[in-house]
Coordinates of C-alpha atoms in Angstrom, one line a residue:
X1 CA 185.5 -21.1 250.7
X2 CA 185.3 -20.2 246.6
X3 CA 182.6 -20.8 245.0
X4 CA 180.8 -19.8 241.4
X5 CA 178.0 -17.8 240.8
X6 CA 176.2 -20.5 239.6
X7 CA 176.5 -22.4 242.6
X8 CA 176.6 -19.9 245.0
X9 CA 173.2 -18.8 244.0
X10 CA 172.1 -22.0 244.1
X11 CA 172.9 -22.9 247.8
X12 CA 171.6 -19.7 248.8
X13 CA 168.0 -20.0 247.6
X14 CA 168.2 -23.7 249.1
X15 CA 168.9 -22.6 252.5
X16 CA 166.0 -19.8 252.4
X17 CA 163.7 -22.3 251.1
X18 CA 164.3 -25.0 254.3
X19 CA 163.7 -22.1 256.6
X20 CA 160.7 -21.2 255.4
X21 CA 159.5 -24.5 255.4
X22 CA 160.3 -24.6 258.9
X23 CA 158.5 -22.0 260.0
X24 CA 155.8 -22.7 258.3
X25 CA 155.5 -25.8 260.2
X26 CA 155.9 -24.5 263.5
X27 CA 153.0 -21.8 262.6
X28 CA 151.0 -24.4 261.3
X29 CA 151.4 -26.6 264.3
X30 CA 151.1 -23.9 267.3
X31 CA 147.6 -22.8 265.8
X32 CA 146.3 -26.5 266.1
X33 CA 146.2 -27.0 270.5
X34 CA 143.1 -28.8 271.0
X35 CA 141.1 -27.4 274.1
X36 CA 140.3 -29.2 277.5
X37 CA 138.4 -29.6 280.4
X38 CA 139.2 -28.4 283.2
X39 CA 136.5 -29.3 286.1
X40 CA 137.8 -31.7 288.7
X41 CA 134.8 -34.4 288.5
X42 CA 136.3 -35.5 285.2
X43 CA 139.1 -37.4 287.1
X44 CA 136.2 -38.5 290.1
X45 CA 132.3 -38.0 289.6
X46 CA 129.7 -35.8 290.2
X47 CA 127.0 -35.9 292.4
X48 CA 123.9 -35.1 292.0
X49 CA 120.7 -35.6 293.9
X50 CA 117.5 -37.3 292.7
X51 CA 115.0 -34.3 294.0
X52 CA 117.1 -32.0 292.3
X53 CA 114.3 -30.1 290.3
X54 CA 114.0 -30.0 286.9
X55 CA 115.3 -26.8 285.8
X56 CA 118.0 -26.4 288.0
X57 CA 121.9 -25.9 287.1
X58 CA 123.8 -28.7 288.3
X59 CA 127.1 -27.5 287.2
X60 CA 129.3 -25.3 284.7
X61 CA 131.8 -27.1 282.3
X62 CA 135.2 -25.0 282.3
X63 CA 138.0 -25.5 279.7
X64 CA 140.7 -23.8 278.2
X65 CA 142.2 -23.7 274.8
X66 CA 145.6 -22.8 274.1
X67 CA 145.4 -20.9 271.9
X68 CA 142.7 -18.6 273.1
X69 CA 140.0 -19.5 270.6
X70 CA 135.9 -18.9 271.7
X71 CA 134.9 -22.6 272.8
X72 CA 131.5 -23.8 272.6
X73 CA 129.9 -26.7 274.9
X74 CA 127.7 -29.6 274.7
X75 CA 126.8 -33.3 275.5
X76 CA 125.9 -36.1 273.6
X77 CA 124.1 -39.5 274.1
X78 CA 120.7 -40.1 273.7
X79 CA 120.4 -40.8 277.2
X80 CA 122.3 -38.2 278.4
X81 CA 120.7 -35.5 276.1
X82 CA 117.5 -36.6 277.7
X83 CA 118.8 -35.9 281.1
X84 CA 120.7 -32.8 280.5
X85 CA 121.2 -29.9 278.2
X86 CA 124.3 -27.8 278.2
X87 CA 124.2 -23.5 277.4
X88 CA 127.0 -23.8 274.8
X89 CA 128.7 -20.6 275.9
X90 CA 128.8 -20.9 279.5
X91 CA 129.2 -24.3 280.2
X92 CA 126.1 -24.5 282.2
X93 CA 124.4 -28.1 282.7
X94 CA 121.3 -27.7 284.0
X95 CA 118.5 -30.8 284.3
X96 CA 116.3 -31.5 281.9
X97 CA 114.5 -34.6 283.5
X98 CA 113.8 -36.0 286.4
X99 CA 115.6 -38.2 288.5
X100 CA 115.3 -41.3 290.2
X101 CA 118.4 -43.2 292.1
X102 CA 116.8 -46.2 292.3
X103 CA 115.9 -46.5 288.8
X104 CA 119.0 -45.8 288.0
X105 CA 121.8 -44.6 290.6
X106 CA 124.2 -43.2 288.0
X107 CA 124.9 -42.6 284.5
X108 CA 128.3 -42.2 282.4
X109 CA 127.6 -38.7 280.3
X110 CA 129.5 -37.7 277.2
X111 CA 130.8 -33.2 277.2
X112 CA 132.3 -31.9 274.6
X113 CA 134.0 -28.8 274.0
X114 CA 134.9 -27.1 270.6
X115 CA 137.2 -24.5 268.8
X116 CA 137.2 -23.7 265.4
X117 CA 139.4 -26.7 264.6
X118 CA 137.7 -29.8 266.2
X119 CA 136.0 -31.0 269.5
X120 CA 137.1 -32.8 272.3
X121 CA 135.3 -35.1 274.4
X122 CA 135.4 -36.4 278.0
X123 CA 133.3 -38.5 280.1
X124 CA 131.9 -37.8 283.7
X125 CA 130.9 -40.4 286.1
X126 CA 127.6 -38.9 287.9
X127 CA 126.2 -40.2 290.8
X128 CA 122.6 -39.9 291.8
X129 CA 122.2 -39.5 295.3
X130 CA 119.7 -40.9 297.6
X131 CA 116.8 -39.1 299.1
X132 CA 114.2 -40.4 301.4
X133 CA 111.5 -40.2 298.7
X134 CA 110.0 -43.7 298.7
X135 CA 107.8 -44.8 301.1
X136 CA 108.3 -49.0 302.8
X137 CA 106.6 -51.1 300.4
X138 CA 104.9 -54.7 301.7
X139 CA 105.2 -57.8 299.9
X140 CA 102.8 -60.7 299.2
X141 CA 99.6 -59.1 300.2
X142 CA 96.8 -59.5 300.9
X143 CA 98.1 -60.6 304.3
X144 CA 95.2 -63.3 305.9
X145 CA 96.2 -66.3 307.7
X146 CA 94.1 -68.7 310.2
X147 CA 95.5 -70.0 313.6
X148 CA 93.8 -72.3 316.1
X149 CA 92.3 -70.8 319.5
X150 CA 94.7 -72.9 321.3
X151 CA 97.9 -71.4 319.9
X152 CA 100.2 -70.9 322.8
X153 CA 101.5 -67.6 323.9
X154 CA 104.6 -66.6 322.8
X155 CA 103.6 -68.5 319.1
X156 CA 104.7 -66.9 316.1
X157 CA 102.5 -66.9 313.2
X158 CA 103.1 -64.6 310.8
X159 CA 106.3 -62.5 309.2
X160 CA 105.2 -59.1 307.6
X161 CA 107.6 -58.3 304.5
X162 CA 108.4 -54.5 303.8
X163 CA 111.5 -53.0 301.9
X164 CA 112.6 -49.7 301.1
X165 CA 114.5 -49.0 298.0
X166 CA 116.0 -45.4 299.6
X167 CA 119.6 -45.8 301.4
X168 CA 120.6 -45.4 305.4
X169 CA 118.0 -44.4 307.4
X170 CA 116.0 -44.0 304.8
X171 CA 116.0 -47.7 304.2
X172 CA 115.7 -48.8 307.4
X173 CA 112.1 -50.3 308.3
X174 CA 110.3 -51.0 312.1
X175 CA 107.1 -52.2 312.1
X176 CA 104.1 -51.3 314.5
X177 CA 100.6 -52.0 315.1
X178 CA 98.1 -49.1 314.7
X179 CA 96.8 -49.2 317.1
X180 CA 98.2 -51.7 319.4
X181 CA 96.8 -54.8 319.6
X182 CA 96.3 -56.6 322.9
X183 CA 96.4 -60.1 321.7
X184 CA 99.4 -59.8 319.4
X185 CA 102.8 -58.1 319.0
X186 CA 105.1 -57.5 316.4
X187 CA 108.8 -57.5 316.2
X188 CA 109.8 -54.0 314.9
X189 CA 113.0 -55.2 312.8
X190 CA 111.8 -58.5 311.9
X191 CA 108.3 -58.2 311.1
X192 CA 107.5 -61.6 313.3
X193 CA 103.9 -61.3 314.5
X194 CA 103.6 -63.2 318.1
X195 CA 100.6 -64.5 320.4
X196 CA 100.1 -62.4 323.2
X197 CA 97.2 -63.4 325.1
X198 CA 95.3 -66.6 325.0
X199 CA 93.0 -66.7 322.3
X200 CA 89.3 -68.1 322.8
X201 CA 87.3 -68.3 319.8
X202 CA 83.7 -67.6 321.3
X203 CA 84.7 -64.7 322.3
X204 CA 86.3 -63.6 319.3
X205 CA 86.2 -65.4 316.0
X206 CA 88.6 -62.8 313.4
X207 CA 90.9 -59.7 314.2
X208 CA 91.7 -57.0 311.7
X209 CA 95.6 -55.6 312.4
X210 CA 96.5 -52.5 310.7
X211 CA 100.5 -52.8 310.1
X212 CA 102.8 -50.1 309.9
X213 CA 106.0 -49.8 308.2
X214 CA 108.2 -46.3 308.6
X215 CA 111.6 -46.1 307.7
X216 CA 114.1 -44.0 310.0
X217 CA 114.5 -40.5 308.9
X218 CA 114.2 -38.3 311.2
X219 CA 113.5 -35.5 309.4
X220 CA 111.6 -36.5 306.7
X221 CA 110.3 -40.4 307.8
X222 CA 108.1 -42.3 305.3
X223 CA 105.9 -45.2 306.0
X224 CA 102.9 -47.1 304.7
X225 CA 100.4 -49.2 306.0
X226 CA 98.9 -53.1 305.4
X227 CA 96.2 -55.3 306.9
X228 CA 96.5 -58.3 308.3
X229 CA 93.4 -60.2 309.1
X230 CA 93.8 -63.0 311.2
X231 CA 91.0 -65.7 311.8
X232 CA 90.7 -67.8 314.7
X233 CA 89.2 -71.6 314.1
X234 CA 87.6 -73.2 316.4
X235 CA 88.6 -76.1 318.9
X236 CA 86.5 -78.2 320.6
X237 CA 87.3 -76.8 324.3
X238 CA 83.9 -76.4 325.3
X239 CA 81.1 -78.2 327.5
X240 CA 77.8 -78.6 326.2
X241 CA 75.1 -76.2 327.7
X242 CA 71.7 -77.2 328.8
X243 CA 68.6 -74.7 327.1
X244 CA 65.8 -73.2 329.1
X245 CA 66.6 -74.4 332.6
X246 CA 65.2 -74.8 335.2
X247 CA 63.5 -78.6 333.7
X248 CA 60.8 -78.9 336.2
X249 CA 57.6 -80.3 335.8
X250 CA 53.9 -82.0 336.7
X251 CA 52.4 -84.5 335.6
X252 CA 49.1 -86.3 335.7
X253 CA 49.6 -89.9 338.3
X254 CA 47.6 -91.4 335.2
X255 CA 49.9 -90.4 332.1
X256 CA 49.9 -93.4 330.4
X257 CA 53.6 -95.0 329.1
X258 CA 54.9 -93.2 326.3
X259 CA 53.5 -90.2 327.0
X260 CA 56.4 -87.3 326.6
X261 CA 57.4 -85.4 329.5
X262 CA 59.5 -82.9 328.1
X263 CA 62.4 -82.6 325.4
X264 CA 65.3 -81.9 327.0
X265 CA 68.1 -79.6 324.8
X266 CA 71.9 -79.0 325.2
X267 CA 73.6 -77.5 322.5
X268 CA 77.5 -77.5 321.8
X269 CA 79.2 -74.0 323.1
X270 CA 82.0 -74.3 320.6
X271 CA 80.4 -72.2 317.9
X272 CA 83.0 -73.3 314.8
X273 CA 81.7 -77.0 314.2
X274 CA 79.1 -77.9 316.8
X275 CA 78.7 -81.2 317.6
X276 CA 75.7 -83.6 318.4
X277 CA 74.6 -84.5 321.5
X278 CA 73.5 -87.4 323.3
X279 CA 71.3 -88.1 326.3
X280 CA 71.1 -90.5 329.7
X281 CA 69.9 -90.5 332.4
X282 CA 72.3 -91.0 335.4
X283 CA 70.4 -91.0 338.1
X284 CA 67.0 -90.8 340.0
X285 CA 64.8 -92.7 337.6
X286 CA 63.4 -95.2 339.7
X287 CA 62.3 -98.8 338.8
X288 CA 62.7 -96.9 335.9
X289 CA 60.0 -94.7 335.2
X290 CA 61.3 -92.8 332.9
X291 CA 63.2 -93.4 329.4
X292 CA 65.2 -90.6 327.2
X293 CA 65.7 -90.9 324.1
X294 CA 69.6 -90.9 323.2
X295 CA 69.3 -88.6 320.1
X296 CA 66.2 -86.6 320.4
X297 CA 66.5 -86.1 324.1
X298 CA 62.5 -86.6 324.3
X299 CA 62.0 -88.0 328.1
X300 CA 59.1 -90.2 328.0
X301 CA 56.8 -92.6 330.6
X302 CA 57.3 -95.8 330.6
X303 CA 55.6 -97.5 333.7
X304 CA 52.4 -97.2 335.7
X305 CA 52.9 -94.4 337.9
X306 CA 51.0 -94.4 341.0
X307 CA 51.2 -91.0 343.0
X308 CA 50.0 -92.9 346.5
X309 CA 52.9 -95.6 346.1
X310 CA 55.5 -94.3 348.3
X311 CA 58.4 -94.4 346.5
X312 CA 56.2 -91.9 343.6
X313 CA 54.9 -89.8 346.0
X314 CA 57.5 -87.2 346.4
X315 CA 58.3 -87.4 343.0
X316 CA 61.1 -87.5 341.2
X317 CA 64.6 -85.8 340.7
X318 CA 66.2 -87.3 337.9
X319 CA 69.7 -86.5 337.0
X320 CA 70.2 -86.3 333.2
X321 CA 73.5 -86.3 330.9
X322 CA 74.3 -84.8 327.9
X323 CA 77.3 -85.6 326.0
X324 CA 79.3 -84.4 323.2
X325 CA 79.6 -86.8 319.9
X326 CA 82.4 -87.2 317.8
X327 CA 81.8 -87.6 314.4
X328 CA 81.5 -91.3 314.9
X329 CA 79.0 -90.9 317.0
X330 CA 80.9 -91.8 320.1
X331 CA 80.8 -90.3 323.3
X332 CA 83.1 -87.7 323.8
X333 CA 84.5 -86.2 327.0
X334 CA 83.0 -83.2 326.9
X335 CA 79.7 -83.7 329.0
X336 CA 77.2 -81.5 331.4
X337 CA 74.4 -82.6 333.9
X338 CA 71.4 -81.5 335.7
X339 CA 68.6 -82.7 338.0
X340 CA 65.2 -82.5 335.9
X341 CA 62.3 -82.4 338.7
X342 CA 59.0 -84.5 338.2
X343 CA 55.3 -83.9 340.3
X344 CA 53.1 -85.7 340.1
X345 CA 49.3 -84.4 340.1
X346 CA 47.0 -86.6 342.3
X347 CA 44.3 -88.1 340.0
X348 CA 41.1 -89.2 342.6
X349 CA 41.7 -92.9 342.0
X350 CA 41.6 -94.3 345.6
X351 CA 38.8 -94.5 348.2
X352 CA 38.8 -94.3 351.8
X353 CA 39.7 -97.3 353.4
X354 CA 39.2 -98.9 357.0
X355 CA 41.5 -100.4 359.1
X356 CA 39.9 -103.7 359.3
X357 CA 36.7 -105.1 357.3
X358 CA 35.1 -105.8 360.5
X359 CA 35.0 -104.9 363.8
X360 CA 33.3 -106.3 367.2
X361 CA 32.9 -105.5 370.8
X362 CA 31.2 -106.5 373.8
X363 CA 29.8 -103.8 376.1
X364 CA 27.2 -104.0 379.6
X365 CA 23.6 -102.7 378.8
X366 CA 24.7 -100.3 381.7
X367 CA 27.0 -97.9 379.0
X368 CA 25.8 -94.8 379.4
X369 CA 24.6 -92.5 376.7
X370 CA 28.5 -91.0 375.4
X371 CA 30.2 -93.9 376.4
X372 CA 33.1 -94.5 373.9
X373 CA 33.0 -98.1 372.4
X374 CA 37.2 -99.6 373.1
X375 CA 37.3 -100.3 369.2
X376 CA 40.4 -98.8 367.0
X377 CA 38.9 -97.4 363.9
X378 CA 41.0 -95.9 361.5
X379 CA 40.1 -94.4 357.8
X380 CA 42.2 -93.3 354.5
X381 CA 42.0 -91.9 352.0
X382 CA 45.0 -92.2 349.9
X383 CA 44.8 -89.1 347.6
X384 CA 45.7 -85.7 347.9
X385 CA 43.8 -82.7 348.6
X386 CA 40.0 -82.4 347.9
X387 CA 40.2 -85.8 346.3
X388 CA 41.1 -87.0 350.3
X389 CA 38.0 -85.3 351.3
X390 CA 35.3 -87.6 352.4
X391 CA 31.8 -88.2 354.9
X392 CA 31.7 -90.7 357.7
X393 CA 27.7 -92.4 358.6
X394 CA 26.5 -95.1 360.1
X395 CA 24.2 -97.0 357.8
X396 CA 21.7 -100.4 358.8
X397 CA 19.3 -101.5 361.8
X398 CA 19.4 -100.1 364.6
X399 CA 22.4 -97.8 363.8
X400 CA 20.8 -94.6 365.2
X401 CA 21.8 -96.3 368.9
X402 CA 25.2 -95.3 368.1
X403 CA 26.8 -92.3 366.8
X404 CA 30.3 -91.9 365.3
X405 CA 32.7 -88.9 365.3
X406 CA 34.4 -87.3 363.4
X407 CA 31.5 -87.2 359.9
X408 CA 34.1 -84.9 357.8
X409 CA 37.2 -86.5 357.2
X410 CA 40.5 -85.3 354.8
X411 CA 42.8 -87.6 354.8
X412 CA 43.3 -89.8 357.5
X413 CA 41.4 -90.0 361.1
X414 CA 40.7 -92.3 363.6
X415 CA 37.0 -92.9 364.5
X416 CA 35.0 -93.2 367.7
X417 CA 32.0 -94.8 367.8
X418 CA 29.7 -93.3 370.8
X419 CA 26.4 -94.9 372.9
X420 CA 23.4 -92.6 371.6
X421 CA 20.6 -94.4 373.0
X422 CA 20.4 -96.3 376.4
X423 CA 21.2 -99.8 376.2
X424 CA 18.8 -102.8 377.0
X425 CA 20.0 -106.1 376.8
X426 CA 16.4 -107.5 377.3
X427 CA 15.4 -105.9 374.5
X428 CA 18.5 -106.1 371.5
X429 CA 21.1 -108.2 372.5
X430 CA 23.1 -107.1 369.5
X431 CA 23.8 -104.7 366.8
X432 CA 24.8 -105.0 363.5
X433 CA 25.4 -101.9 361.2
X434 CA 27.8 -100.5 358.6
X435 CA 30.5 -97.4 359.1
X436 CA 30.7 -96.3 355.6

């Protein structure tokens, strides 16, 4: 090839002035490798636990830079700053907050790392893992309900409501009674709260059940506790009850009608809503002595009593009723009796009596002194006691020819009327006197 000066000179600076170019571009490019990351979690996540203390390091950012330049570390976020804080020449993350998986169970945090020509960024999915830290909670409290006395076995009648936020075991909730209640039962999963044993509400009128909720971790199990009051109204499954028995009694022969006996009382045994009572006699009350007043139960006379008539004399055994009312006032079902004995107390109303107004008999003057006269005599007295009591004497002319036997009488007796004096029919032919 020929060529000039000129342009020989000129091709040769031409070509020197591309290389360098060149190279200068290759330089200028090699010095400018970005840094990266090289920790595997930025292709996954990182875990990290919520009782992870406040303080601790969680983890150390690694990267490497091509071209061998210092590298410095950080993260940013407003969130994530407040979580974390990064020691720019390590790498090391440690926590700077507290966490809480179940106010939040993970969080996307910003790293960067730097050279002296720029910084490079890259996210990390971190995962807050669960720890049994939270305790069962209940819903809807208080927990009071109210169930009939009559609520069958086997009922259910209430559902306890408890959750727990933490994960596995640590979420899982039985239920318990502390302590154990002999009348109810509760379903450990479920929270279903069953009759056991037949309620009666005069025995018991309310129950306080103390429910406990624990979740399943073995090692470190959590639970809480709730009350359940349960109230037991009352049904109408009880007789009435007659007050201060025995009723016996006396009572004067003479007590006139209306006079008050007694006030019989029965009272309603079902102690939630007691209901009146009513009263009747059933029976015993005869020709119907006796009235009782429906309401009031006051038992009052009302005929002559007469403690001599015979069908008085023993007294009487009445047989009284009480009865439940509804709240119409209508008889109910529910109903009690008892016997309610009457005396009555003699009153000296009656005098003796004789078995005939008059009697006559003929004897011989012969009758010796003792000789019995064949006459029936018989005396009374209808009343009781020392009113019975009473003196037997011949009274009129000529009466102290006779004597009569027995002179102290109680009751009843039959009299014999005896010859005293010798007998002369020449001289009295007759005698006339009075047995009083």
């Amino acid at each position: 090839m020929s060529w000039c000066e000129g342009s020989g000179g000129k091709m040769t600076w031409v070509k020197l002035l591309l290389s360098l170019v060149l190279l200068h571009a290759v330089s200028e490019a090699s010095a400018n490798q970005p840094p990266r990351f090289q920790n595997y979690f930025f292709q996954s996540y990182l875990l990290v636990y919520e009782d992870t203390p406040v303080g601790t390091s969680i983890t150390q950012l690694q990267a490497v830079d091509p071209d061998g330049e210092p590298l410095i570390f950080g993260v940013v976020g407003e969130e994530a700053m407040r979580y974390f804080a990064v020691q720019g020449t390590t790498g090391v993350v440690w926590l700077r907050q507290p966490l809480d998986r179940e106010a939040k169970s993970e969080m996307q945090v910003e790293f960067t790392v730097s050279d002296s020509q720029g910084v490079v960024k890259d996210t990390v999915n971190i995962q807050i893992g669960d720890v049994n830290d939270n305790a069962p909670s209940f819903y809807n409290q208080p927990y009071a309900i109210q169930i009939p006395e009559n609520t069958p076995v086997g009922t259910s009648v209430f559902m306890v409501n408890a959750t727990d936020p933490d994960q596995g075991v640590g979420g899982s909730v039985l239920f318990s009674f502390q302590p154990p209640s002999q009348f109810f039962s509760i379903d450990g999963a479920r929270g279903i709260v069953t009759v056991t044993r037949a309620l009666d509400y005069e025995t018991t009128i309310a129950y306080q059940l103390t429910v406990n909720a624990t979740d399943q971790d073995k090692r470190r199990p959590l639970s809480s506790l709730a009350n359940l009051a349960i109230t037991i109204t009352d049904i109408q499954d009880m007789d009435p009850i007659f007050t201060n028995l025995p009723y016996s009694t006396n009572i004067m022969e003479d007590a006139p009608p209306g006079y008050e006996v007694r006030k019989i009382r029965a009272i309603d045994q079902d102690l939630g809503r007691p209901r009146g009572i009513g009263y009747t006699i059933i029976s015993g009350n005869t020709n119907s002595m006796f009235a009782l007043d429906y309401i009031s139960g006051s038992l009052t006379v009302s005929g002559q009593l007469d403690r001599e008539n015979p069908l008085y004399s023993s007294g009487f055994i009445i047989t009284v009723k009480a009865t439940e009312l509804n709240d119409d006032r209508t008889p109910s079902s529910a109903t009690v009796t008892t016997t309610f004995t009457i005396l009555l107390i003699d009153k000296n109303d009656n005098p003796p009596r004789f078995n005939s107004s008059e009697y006559r008999v003929l004897i011989t003057e012969l009758a010796q002194v003792g000789f019995a006269l064949p006459l029936y005599i018989q005396v009374e007295d209808k009343d009781e006691g020392v009113n019975s009591m009473f003196q037997v004497f011949l009274t009129g002319n000529n009466s102290d020819h006779f004597s009569i036997s027995p002179t102290s009488v109680q009751g009843r007796a039959d009299l014999r009327l005896r010859v005293a004096i010798p007998l002369d029919y020449e001289t009295i032919r007759s005698y006339s006197f009075s047995v009083s």
